[in-house]
JSON list of C-alpha atoms in Angstrom, two decimals:
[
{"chain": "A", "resi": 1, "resn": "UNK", "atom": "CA", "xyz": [10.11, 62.81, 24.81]},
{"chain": "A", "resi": 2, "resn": "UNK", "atom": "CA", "xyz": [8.71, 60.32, 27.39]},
{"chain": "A", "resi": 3, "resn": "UNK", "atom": "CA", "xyz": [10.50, 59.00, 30.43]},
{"chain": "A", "resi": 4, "resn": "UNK", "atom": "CA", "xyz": [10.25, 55.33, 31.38]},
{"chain": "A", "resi": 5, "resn": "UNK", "atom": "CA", "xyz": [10.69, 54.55, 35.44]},
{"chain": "A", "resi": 6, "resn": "UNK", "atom": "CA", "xyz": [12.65, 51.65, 35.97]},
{"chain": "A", "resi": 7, "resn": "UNK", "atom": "CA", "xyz": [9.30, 49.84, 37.44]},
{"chain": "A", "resi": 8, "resn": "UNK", "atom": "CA", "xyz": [7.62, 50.08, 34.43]},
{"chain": "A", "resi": 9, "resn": "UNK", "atom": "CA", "xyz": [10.69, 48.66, 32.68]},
{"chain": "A", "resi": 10, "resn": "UNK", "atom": "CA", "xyz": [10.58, 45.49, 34.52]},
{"chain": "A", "resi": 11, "resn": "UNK", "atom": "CA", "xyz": [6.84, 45.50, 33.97]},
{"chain": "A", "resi": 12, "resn": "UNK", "atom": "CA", "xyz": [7.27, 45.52, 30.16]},
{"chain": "A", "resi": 13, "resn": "UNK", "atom": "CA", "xyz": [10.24, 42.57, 30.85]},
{"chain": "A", "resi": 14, "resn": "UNK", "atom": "CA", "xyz": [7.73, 40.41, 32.28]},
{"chain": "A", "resi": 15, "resn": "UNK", "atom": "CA", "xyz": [5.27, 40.90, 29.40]},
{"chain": "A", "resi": 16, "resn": "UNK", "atom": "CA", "xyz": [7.81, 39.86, 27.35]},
{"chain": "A", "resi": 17, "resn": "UNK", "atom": "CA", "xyz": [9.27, 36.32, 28.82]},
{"chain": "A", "resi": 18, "resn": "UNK", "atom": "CA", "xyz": [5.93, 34.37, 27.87]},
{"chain": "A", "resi": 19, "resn": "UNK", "atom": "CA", "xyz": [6.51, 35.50, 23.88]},
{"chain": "A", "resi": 20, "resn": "UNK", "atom": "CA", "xyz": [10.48, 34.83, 24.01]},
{"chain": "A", "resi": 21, "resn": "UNK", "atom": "CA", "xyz": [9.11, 31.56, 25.93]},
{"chain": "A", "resi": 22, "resn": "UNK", "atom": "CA", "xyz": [6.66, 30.84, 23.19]},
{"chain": "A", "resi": 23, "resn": "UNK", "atom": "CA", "xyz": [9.34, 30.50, 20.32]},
{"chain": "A", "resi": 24, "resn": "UNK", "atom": "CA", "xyz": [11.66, 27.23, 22.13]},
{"chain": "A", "resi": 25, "resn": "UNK", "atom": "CA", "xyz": [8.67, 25.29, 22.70]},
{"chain": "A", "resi": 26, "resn": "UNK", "atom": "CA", "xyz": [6.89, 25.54, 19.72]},
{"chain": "A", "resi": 27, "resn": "UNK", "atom": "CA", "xyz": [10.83, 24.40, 17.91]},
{"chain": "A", "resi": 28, "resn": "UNK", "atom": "CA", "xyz": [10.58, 21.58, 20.62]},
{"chain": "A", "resi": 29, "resn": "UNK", "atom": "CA", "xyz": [7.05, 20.58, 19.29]},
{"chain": "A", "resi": 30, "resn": "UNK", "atom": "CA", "xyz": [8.14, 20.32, 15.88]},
{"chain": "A", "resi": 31, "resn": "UNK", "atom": "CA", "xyz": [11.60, 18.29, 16.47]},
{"chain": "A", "resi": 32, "resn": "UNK", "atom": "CA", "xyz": [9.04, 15.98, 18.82]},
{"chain": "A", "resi": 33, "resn": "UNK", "atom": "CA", "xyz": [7.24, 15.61, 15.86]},
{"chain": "A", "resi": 34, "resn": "UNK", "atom": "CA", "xyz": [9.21, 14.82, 13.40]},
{"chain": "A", "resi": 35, "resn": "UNK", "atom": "CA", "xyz": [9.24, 10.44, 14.14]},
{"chain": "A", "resi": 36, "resn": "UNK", "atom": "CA", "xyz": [8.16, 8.04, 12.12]},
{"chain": "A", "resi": 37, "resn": "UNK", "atom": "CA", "xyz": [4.31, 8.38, 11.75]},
{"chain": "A", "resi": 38, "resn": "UNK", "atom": "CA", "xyz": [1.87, 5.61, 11.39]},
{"chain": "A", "resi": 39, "resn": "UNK", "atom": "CA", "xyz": [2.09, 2.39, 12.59]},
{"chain": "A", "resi": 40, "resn": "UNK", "atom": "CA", "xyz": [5.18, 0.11, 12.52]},
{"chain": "A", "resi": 41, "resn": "UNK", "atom": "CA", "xyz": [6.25, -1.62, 8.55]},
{"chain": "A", "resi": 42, "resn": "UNK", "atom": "CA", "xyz": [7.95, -4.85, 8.36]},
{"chain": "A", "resi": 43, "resn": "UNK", "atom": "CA", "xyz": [9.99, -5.89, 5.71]},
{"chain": "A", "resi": 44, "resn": "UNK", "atom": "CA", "xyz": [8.57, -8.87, 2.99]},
{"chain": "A", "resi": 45, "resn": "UNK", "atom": "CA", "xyz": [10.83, -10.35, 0.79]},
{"chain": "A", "resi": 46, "resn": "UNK", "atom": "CA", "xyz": [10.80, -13.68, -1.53]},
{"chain": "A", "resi": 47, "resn": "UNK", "atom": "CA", "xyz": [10.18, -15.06, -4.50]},
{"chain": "A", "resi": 48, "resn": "UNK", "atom": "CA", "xyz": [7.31, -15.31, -6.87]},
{"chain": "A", "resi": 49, "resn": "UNK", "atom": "CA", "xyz": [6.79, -18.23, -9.52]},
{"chain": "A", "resi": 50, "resn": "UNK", "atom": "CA", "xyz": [4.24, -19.12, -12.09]},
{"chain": "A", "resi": 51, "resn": "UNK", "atom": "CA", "xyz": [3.91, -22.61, -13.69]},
{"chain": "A", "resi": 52, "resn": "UNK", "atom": "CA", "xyz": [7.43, -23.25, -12.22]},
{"chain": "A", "resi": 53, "resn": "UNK", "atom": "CA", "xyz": [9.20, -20.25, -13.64]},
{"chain": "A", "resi": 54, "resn": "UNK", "atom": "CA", "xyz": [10.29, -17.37, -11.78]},
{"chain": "A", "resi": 55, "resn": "UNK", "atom": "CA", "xyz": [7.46, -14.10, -12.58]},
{"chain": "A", "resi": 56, "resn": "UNK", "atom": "CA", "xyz": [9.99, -12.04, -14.74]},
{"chain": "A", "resi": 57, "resn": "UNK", "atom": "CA", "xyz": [8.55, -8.14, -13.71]},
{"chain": "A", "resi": 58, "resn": "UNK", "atom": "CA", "xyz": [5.46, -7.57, -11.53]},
{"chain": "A", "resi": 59, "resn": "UNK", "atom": "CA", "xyz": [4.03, -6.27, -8.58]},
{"chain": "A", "resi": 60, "resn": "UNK", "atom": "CA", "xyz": [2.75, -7.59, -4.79]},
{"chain": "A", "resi": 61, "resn": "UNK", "atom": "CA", "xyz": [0.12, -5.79, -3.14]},
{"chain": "A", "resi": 62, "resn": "UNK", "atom": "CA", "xyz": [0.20, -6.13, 0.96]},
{"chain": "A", "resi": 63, "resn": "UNK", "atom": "CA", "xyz": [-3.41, -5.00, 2.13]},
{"chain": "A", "resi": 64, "resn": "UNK", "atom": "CA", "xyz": [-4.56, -5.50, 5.56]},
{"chain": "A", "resi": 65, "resn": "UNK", "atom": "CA", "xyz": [-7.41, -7.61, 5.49]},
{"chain": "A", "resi": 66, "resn": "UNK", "atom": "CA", "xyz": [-10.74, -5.76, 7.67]},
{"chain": "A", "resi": 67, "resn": "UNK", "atom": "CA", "xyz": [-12.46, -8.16, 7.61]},
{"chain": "A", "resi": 68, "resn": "UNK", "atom": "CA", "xyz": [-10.09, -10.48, 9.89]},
{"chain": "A", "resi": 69, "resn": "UNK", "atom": "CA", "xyz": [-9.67, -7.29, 12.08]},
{"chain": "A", "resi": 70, "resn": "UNK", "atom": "CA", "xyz": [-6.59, -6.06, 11.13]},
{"chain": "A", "resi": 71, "resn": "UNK", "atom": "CA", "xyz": [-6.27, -2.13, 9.65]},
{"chain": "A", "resi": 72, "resn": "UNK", "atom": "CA", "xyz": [-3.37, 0.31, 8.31]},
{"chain": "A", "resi": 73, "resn": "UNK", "atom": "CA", "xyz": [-1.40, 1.19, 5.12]},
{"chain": "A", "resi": 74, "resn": "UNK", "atom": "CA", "xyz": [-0.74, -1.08, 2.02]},
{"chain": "A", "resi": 75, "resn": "UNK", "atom": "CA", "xyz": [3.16, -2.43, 1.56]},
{"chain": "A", "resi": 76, "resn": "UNK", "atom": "CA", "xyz": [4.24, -3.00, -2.10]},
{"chain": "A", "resi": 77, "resn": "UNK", "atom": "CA", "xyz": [7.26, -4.28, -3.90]},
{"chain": "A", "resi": 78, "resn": "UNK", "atom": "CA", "xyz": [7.94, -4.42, -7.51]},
{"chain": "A", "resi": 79, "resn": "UNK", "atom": "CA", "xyz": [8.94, -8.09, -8.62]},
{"chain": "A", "resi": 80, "resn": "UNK", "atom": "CA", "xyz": [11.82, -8.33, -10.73]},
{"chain": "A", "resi": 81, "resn": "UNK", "atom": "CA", "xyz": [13.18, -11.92, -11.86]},
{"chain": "A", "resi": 82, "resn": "UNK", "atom": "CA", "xyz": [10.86, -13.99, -9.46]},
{"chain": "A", "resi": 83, "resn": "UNK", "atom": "CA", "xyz": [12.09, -11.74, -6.61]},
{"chain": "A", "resi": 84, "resn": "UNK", "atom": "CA", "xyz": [10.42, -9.08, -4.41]},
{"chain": "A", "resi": 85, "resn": "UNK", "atom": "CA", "xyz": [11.35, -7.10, -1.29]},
{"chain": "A", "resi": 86, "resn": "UNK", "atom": "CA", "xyz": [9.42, -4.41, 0.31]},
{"chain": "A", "resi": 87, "resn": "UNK", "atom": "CA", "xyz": [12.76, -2.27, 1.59]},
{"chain": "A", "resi": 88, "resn": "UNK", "atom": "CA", "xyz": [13.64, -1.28, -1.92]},
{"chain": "A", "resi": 89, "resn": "UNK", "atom": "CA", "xyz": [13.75, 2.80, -3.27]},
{"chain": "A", "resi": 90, "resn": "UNK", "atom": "CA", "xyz": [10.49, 3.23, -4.16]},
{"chain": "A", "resi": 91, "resn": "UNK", "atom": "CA", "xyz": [8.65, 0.51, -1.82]},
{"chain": "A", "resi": 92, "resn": "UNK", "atom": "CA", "xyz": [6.93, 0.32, 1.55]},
{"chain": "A", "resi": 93, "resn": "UNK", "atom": "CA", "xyz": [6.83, -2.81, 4.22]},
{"chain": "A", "resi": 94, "resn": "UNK", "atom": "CA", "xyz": [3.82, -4.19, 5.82]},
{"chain": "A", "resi": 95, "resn": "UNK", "atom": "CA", "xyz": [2.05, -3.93, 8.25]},
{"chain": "A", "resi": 96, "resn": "UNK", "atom": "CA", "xyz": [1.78, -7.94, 9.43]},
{"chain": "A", "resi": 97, "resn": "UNK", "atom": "CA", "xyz": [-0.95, -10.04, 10.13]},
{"chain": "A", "resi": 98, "resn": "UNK", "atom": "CA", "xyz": [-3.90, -10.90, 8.70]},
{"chain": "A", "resi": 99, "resn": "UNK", "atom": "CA", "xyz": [-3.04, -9.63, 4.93]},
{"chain": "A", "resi": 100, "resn": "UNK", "atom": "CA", "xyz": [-4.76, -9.89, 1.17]},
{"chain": "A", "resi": 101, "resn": "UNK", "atom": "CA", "xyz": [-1.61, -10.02, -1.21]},
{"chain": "A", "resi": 102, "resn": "UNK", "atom": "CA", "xyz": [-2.36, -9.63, -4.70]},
{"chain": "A", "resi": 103, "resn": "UNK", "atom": "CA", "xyz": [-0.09, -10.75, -7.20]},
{"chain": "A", "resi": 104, "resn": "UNK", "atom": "CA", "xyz": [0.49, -9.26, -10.55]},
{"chain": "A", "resi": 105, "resn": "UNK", "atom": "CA", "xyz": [2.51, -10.40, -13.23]},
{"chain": "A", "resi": 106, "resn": "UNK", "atom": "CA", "xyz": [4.00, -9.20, -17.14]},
{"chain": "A", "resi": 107, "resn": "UNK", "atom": "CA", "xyz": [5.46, -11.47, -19.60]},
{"chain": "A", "resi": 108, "resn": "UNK", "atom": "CA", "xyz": [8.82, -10.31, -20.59]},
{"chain": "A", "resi": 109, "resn": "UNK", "atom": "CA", "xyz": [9.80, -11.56, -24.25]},
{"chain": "A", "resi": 110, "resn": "UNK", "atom": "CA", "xyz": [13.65, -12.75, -24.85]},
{"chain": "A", "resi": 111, "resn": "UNK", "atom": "CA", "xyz": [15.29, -9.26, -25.86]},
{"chain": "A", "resi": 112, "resn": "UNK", "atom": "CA", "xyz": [12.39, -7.17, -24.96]},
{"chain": "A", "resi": 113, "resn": "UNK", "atom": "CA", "xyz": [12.48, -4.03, -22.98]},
{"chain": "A", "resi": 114, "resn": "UNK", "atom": "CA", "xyz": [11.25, -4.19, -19.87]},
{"chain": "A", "resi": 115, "resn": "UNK", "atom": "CA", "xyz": [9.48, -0.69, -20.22]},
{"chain": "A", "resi": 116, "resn": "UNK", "atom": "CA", "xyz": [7.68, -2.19, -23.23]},
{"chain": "A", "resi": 117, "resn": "UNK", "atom": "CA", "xyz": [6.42, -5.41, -21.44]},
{"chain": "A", "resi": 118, "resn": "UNK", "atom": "CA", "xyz": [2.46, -5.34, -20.82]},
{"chain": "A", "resi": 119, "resn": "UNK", "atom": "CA", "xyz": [0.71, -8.60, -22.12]},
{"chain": "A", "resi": 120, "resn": "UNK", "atom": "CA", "xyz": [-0.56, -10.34, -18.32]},
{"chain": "A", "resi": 121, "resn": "UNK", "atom": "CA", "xyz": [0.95, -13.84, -17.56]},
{"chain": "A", "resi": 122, "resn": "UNK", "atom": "CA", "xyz": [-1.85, -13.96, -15.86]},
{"chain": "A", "resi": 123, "resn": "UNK", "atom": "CA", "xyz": [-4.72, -12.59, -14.16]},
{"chain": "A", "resi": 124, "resn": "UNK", "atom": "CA", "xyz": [-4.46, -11.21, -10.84]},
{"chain": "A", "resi": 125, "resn": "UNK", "atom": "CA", "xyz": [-3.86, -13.77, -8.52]},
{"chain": "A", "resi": 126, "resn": "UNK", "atom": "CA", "xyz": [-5.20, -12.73, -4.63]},
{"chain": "A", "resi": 127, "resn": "UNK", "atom": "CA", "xyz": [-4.52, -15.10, -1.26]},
{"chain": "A", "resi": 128, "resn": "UNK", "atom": "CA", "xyz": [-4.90, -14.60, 2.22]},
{"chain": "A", "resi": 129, "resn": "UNK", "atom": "CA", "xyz": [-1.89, -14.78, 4.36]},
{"chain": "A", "resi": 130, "resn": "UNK", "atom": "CA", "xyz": [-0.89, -13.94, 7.88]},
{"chain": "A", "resi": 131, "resn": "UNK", "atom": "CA", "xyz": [2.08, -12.21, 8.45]},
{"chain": "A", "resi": 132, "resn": "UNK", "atom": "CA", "xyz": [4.21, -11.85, 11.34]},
{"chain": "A", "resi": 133, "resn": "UNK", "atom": "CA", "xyz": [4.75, -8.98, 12.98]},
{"chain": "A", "resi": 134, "resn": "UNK", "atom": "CA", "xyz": [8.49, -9.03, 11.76]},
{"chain": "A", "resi": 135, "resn": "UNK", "atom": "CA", "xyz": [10.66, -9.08, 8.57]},
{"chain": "A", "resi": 136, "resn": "UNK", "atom": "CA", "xyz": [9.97, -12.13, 7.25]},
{"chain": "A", "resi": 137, "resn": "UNK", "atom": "CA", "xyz": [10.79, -13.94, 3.70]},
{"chain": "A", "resi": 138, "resn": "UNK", "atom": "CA", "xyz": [7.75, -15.04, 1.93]},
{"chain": "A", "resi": 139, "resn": "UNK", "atom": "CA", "xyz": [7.43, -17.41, -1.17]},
{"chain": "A", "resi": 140, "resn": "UNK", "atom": "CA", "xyz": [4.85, -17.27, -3.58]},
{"chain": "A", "resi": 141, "resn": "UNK", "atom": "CA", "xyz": [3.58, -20.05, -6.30]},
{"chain": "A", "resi": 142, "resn": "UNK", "atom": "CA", "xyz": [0.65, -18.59, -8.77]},
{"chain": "A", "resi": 143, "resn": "UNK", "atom": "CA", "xyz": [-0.74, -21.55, -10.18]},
{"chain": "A", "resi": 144, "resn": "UNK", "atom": "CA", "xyz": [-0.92, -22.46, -13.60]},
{"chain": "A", "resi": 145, "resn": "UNK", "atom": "CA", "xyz": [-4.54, -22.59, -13.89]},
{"chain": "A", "resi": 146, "resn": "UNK", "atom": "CA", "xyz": [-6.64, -19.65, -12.00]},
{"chain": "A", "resi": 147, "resn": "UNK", "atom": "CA", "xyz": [-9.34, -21.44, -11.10]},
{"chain": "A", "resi": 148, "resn": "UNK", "atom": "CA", "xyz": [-12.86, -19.90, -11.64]},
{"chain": "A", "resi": 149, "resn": "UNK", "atom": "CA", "xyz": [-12.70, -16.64, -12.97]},
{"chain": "A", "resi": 150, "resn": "UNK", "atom": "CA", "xyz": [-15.15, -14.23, -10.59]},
{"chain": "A", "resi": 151, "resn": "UNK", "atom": "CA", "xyz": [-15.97, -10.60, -11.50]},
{"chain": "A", "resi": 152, "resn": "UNK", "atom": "CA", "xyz": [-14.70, -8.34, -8.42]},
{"chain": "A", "resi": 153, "resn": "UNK", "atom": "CA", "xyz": [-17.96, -6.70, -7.87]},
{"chain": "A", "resi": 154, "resn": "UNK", "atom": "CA", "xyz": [-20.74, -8.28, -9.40]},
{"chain": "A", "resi": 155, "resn": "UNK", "atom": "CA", "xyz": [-23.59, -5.49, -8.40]},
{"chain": "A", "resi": 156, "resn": "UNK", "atom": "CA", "xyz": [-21.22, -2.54, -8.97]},
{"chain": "A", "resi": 157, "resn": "UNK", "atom": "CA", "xyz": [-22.78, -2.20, -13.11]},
{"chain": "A", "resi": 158, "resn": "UNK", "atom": "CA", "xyz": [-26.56, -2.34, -13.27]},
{"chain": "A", "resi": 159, "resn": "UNK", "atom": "CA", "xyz": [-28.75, -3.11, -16.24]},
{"chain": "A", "resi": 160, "resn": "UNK", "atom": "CA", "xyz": [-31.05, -0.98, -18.34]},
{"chain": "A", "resi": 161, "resn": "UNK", "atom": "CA", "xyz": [-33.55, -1.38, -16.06]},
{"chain": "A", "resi": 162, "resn": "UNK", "atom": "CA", "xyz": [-31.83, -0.40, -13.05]},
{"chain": "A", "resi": 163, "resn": "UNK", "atom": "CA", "xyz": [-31.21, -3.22, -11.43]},
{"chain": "A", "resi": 164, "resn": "UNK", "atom": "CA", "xyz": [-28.04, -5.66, -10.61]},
{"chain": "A", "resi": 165, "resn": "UNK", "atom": "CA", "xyz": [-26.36, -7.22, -13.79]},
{"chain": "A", "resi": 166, "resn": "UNK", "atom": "CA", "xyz": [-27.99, -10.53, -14.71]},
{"chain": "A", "resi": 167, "resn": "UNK", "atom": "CA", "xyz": [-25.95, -13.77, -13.62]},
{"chain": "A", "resi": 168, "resn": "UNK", "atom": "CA", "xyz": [-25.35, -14.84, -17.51]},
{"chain": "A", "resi": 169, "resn": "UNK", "atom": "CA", "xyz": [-24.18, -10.64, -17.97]},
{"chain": "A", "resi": 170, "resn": "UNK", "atom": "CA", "xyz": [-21.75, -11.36, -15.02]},
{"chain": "A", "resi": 171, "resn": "UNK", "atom": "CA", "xyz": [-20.23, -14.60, -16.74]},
{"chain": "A", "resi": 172, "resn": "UNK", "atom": "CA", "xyz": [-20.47, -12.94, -20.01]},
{"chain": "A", "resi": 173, "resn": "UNK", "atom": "CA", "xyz": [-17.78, -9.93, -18.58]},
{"chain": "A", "resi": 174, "resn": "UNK", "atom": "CA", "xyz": [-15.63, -12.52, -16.97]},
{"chain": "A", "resi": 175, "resn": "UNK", "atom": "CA", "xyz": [-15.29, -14.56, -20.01]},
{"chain": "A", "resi": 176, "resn": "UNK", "atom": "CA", "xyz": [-14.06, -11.12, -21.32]},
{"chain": "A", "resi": 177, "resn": "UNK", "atom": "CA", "xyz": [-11.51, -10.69, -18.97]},
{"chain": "A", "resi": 178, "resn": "UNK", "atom": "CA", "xyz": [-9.19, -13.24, -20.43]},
{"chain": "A", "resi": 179, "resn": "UNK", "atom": "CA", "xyz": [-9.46, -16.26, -18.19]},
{"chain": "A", "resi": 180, "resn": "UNK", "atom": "CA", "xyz": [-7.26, -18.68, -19.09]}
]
């Protein structure tokens, strides 16, 4: 059996406090941490039309625009009879200012499911906004007409020979895309 002298005691005390220490601030650090992350989300709300009519189901798309120097998470709202609003369950505000909303919306037949909906009421319409650093309401108005239809990307297929898609190939896949 081994004795213990009441120095060594203490000595064995001290080596303890920085480990009993150690436990408090580390459940500091992670209540510290537990805030809202990322940078600040406003709420968007409004309406949406299309040739006068409310949308009837669809979606808008807040994305920061980069190139007008602004950066951070997308916002999105479903649209539900011409309205949106980005504080909804399953939504998320934006991030204001300079923003690319894209506009999506489904044609809803009289008596229809909305779960069954699909056919586009048109294609995706995409403007440049700027949005305050606030909740704000915002109204939309797709036109009727689209205006020229432009593939996204025109270089992102190439040809058989390796090279970017031909102008009249370009055309050729917009006309595809079902431009009104």
């Amino acid at each position: 059996m081994m004795c213990w002298s009441p120095a060594e005691g203490v000595r064995r005390r001290r080596a303890l406090i920085p480990g009993r220490m150690l436990f408090p601030i580390l459940c500091l650090a992670a209540v510290a941490g537990c805030g809202q992350r990322g940078p600040q989300r406003f709420r968007v709300s409004g309406t949406v039309t299309h040739a006068g009519k409310p949308v009837p189901l669809g979606r808008v798309i807040f994305e920061p625009d980069t190139t007008r120097g602004n950066d951070g998470p997308q916002g999105f709202a479903p649209i539900e009879n011409g309205r949106f609003d980005t504080a909804g369950p399953h939504c998320k505000g934006a991030v204001g200012g300079p923003m690319l909303v894209r506009i999506d919306g489904l044609e809803v037949a009289d008596g229809e499911d909305v779960a069954a909906a699909g056919r586009l009421l048109f294609p995706t319409h995409e403007e440049a906004i700027d949005l305050p650093r606030a909740d704000s309401v915002r109204d939309f108005v797709v036109p009727a007409s689209p205006g020229p239809c432009r593939p996204r990307s025109p270089h992102r297929r190439l040809n058989g020979a390796g090279g970017p898609a031909s102008r009249r190939e370009r055309s050729r896949r917009c006309r595809r895309r079902a431009c009104p």
